[in-house]
PDB file of C-alpha atoms in Angstrom:
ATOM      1  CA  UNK A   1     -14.338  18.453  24.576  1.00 42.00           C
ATOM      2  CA  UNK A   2     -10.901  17.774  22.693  1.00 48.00           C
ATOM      3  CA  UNK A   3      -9.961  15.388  25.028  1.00 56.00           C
ATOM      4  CA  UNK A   4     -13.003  13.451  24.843  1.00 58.00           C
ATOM      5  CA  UNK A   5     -12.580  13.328  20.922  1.00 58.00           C
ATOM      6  CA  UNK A   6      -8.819  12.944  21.029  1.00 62.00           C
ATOM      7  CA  UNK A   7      -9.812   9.568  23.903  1.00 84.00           C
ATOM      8  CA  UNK A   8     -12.153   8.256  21.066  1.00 83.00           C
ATOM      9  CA  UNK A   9      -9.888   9.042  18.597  1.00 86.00           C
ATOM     10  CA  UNK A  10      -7.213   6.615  20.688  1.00 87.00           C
ATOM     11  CA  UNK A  11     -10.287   4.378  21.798  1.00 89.00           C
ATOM     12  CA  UNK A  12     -11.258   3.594  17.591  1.00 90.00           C
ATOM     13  CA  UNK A  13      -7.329   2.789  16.929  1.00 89.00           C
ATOM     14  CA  UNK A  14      -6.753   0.455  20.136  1.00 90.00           C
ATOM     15  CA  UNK A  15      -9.869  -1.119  18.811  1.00 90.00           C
ATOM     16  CA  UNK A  16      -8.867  -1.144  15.315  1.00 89.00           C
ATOM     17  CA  UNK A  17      -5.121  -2.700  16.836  1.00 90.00           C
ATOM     18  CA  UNK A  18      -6.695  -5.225  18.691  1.00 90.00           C
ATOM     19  CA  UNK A  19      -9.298  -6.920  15.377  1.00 89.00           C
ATOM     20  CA  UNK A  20      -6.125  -6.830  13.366  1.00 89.00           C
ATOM     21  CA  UNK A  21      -4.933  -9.471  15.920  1.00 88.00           C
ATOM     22  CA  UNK A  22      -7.325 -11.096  16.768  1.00 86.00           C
ATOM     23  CA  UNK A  23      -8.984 -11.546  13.159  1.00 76.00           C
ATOM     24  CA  UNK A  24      -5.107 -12.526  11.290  1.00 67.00           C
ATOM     25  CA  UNK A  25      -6.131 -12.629   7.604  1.00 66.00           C
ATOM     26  CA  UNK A  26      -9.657 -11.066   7.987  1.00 70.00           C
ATOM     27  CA  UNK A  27     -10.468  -7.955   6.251  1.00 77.00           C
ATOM     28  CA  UNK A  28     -11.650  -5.031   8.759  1.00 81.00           C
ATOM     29  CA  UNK A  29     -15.044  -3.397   7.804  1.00 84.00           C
ATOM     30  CA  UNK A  30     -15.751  -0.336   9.311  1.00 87.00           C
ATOM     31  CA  UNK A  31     -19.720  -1.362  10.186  1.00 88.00           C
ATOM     32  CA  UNK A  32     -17.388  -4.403  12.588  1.00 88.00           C
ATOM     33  CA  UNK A  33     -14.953  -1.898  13.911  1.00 89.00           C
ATOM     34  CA  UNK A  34     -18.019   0.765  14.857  1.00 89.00           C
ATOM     35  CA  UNK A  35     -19.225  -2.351  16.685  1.00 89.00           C
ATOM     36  CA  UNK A  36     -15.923  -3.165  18.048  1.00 89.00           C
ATOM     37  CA  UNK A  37     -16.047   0.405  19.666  1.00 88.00           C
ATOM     38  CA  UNK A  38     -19.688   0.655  20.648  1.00 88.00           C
ATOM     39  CA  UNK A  39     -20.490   3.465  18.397  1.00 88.00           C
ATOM     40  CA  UNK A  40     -22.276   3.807  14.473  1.00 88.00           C
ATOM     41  CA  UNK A  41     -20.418   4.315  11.890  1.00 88.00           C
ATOM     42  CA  UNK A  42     -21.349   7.497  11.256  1.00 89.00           C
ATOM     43  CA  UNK A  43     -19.504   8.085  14.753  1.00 86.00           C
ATOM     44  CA  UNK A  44     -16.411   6.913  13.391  1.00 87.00           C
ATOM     45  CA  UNK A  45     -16.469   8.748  10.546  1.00 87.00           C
ATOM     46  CA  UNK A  46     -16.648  11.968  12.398  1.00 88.00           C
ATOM     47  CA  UNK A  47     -13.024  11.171  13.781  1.00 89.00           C
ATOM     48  CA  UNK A  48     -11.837   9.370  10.956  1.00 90.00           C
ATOM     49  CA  UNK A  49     -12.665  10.301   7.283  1.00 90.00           C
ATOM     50  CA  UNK A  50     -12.070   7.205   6.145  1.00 88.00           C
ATOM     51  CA  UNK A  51     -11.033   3.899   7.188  1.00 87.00           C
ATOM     52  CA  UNK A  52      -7.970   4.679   5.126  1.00 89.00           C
ATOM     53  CA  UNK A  53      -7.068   7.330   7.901  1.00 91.00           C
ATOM     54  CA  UNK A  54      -7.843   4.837  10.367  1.00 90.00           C
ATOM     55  CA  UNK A  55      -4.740   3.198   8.868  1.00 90.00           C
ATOM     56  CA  UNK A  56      -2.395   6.309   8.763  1.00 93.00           C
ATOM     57  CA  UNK A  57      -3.301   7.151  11.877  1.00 91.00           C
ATOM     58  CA  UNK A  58      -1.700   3.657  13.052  1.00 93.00           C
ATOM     59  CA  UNK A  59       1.078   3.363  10.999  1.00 94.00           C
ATOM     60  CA  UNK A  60       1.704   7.320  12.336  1.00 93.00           C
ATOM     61  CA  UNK A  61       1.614   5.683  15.796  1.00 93.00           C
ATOM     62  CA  UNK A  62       4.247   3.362  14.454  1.00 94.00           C
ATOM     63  CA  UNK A  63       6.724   5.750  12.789  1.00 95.00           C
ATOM     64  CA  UNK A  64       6.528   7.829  16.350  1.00 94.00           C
ATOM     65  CA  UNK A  65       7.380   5.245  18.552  1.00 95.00           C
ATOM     66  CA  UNK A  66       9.697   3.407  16.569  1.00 97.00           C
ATOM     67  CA  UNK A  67      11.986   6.452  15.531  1.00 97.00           C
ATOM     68  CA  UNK A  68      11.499   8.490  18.424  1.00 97.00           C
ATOM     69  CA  UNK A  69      13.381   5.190  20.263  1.00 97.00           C
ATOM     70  CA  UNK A  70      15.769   4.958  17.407  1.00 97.00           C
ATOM     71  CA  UNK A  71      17.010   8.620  17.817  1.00 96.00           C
ATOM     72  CA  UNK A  72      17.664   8.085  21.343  1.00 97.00           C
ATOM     73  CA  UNK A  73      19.876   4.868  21.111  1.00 97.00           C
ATOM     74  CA  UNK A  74      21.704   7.186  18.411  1.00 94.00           C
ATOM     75  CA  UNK A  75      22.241   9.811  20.607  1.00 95.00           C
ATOM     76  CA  UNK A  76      23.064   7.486  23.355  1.00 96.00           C
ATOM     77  CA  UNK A  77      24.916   4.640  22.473  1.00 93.00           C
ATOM     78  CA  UNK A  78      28.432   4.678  20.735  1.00 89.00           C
ATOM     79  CA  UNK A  79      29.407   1.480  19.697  1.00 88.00           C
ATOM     80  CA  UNK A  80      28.123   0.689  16.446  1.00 88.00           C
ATOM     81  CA  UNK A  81      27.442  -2.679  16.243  1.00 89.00           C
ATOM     82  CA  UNK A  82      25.474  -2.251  19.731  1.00 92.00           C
ATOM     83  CA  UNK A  83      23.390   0.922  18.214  1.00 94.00           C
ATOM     84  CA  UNK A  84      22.409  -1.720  15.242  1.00 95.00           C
ATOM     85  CA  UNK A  85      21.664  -4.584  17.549  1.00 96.00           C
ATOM     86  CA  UNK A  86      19.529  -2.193  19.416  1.00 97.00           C
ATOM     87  CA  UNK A  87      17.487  -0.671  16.493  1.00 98.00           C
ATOM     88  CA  UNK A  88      16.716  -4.088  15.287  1.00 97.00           C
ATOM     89  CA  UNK A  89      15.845  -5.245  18.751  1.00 98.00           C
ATOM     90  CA  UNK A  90      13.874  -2.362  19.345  1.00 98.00           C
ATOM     91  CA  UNK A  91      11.659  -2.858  16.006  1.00 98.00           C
ATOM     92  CA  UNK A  92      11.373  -6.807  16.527  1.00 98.00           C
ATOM     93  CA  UNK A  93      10.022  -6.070  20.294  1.00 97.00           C
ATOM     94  CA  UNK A  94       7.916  -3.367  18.958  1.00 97.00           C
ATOM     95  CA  UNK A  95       6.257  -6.079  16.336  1.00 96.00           C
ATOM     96  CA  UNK A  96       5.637  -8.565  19.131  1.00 96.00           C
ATOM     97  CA  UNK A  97       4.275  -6.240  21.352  1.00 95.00           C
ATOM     98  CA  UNK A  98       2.129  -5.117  18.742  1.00 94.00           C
ATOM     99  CA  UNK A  99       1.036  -8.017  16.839  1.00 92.00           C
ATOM    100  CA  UNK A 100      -2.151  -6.387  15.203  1.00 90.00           C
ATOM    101  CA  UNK A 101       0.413  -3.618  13.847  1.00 92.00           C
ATOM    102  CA  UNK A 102       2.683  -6.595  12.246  1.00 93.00           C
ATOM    103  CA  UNK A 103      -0.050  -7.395   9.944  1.00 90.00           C
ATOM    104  CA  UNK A 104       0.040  -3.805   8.734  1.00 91.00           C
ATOM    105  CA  UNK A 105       3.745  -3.897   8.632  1.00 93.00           C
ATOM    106  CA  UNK A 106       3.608  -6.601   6.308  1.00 92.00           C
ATOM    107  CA  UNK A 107       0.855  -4.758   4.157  1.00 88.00           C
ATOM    108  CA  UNK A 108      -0.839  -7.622   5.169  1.00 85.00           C
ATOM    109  CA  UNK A 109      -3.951  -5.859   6.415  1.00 82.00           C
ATOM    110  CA  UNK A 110      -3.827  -4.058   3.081  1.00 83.00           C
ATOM    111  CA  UNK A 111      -4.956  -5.783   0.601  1.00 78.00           C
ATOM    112  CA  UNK A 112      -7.393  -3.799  -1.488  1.00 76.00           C
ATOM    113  CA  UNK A 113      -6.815  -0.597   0.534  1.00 79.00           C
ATOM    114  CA  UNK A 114      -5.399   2.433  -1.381  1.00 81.00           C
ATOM    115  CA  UNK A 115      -2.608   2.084  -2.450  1.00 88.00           C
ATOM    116  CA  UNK A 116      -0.806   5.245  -0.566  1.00 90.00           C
ATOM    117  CA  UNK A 117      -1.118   3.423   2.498  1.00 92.00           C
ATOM    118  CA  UNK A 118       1.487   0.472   1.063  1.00 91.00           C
ATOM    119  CA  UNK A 119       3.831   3.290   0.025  1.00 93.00           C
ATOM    120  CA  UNK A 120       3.379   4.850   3.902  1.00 94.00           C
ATOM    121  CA  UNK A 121       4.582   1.327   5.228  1.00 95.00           C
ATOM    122  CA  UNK A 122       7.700   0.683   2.750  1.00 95.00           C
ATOM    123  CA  UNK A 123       8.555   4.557   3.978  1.00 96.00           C
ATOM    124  CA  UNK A 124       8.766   3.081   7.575  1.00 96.00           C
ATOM    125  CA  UNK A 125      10.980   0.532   6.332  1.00 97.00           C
ATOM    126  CA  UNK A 126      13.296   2.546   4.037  1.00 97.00           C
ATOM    127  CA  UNK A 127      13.399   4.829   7.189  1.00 97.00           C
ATOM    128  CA  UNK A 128      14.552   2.213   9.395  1.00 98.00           C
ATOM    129  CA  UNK A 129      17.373   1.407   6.594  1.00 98.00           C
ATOM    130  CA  UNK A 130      18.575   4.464   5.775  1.00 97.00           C
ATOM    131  CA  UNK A 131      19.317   4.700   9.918  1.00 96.00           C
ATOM    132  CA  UNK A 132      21.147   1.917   9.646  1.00 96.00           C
ATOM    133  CA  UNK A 133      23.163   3.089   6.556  1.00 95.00           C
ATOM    134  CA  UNK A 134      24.105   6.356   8.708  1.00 94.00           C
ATOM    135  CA  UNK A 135      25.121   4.412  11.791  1.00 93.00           C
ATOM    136  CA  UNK A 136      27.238   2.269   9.804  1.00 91.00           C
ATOM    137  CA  UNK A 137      28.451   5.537   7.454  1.00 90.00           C
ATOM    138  CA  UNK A 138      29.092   7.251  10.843  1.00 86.00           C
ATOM    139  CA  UNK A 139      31.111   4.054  12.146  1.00 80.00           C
ATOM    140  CA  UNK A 140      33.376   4.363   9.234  1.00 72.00           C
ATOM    141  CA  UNK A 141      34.360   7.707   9.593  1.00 73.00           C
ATOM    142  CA  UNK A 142      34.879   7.755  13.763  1.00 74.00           C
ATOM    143  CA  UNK A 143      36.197   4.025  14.596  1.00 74.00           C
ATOM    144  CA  UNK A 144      37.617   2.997  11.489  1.00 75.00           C
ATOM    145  CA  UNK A 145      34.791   0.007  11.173  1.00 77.00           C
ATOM    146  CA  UNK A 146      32.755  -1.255   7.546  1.00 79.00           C
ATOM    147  CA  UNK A 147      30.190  -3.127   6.605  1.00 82.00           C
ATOM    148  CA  UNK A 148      31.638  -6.049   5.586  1.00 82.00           C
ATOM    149  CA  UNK A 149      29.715  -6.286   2.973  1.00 86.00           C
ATOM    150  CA  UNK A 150      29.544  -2.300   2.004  1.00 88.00           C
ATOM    151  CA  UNK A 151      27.030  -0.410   3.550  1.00 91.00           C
ATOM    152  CA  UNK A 152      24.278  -0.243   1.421  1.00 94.00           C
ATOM    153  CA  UNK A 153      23.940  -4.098   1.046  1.00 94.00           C
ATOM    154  CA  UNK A 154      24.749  -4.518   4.889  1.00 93.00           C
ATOM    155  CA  UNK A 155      22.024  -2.173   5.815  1.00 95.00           C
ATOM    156  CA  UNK A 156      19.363  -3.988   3.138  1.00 96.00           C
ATOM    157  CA  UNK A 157      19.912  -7.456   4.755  1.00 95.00           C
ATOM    158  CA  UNK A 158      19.588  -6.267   8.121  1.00 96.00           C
ATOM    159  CA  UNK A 159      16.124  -4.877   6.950  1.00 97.00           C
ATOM    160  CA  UNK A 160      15.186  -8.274   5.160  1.00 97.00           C
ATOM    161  CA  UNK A 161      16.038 -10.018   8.070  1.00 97.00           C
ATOM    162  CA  UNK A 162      13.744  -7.692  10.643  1.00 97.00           C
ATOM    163  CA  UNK A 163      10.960  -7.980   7.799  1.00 97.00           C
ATOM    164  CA  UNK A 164      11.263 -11.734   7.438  1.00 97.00           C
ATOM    165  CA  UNK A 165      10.616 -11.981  11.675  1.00 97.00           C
ATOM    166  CA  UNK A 166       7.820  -9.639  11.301  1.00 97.00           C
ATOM    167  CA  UNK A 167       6.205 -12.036   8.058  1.00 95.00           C
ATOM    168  CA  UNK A 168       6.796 -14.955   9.770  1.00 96.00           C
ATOM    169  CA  UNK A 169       5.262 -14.098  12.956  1.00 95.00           C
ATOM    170  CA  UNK A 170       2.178 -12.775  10.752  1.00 93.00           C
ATOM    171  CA  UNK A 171       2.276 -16.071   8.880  1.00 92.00           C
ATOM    172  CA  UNK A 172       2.469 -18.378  12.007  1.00 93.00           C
ATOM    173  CA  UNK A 173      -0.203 -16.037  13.194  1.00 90.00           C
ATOM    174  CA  UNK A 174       1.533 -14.837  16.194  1.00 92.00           C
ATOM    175  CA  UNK A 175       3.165 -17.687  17.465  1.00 94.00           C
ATOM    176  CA  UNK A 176       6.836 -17.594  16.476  1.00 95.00           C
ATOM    177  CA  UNK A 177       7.885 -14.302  18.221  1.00 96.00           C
ATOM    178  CA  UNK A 178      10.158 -11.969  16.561  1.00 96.00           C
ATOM    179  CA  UNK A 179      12.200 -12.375  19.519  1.00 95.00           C
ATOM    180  CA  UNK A 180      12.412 -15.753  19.950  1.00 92.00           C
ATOM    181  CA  UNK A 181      15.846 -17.254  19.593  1.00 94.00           C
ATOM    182  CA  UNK A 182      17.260 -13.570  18.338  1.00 96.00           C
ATOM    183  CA  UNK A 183      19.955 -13.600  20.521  1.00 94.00           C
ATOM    184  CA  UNK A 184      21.493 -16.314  18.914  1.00 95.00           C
ATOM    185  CA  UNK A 185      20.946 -15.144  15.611  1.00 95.00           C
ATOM    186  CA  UNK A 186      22.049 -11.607  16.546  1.00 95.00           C
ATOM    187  CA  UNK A 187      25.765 -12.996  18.144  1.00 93.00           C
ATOM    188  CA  UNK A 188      26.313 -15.021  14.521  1.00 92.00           C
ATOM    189  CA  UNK A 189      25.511 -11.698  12.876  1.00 90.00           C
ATOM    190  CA  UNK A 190      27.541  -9.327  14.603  1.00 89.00           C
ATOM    191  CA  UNK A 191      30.418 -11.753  13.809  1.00 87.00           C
ATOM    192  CA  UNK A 192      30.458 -11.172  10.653  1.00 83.00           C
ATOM    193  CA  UNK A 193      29.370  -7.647  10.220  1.00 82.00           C
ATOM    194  CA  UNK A 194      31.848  -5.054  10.439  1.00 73.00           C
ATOM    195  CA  UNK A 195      35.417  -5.163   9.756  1.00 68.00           C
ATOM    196  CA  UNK A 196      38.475  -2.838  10.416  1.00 59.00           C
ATOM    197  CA  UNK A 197      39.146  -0.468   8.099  1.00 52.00           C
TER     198      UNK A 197
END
């Protein structure tokens, strides 16, 4: 019987995934999402207590698969400037395999929602910084390598630039990808990035 909830449970985000991408800029109602799923709303409401946990529950799905993979490049990779290229990498492929996430990551899909759930996203991306401050902290102290720019304002454009790929994928409504032409743009940034101590 759990699994058949926890399936529905899964079954009512995939669903709620999918009409954030396919509806960009259209404001989810739970009365079109029950429909989406094939159930009443009353259904939903016995897995979800609110659409706003409909929410959580995605951006929880978010925060898990994005720092789950972040911890392991830590653990695994050494070089610094390769463990930042692939965090960002990682959360820029995430976003454009998930585009119906992106317009949550943007608070996009937000608007008039409570207000906890805007707070929940900017925690994913202060998460996401604060890695990046420890891999560049960490860099310091074992191969003699800085920010150039300090670490605090190195880490903060590195977030501004994954959040302005994410926004204008949203905005072009999915059809610049976060990955397009990052290659490039990651080899002019690693140029100038870190410096010898």
């Amino acid at each position: 019987m759990s699994n058949k909830k926890h399936d529905r449970r899964t079954e009512i985000l995939q669903a709620l995934a999918q009409m954030l991408e396919s509806s960009p800029g259209a404001r989810i109602t739970t009365s079109a999402l029950a429909r989406q799923v094939g159930v009443s709303e009353a259904a939903l409401y016995r897995h979800f207590p609110s659409k706003a946990k409909m929410f959580e529950g995605l951006i929880e799905f978010i925060e898990e698969t994005l720092f789950t993979r972040i911890n392991r490049i830590v653990q695994d990779e050494s070089n610094v400037v390769t463990r930042i290229e692939m965090i960002m990498t990682l959360v820029l492929g995430f976003a454009e395999q998930n585009p119906g996430m992106c317009r949550l990551l943007t608070a996009d899909a937000l608007a008039g929602e409570t207000e906890r759930l805007r707070v929940r996203i900017a925690q994913v991306f202060d998460r996401i910084e604060t890695q990046l401050k420890q891999v560049m902290r960490e860099a310091d102290l074992k191969q003699g390598l800085r920010p150039a720019m300090g670490v605090a304002p190195c880490a903060n454009f590195l977030i501004a630039v994954i959040e302005g790929k994410i926004r204008h994928y949203v905005r072009s409504e999915f059809k610049v990808k976060p990955i397009d032409i990052w290659q490039e743009q990651w080899t002019v940034l690693a140029q100038n990035l870190m410096l010898n101590r």
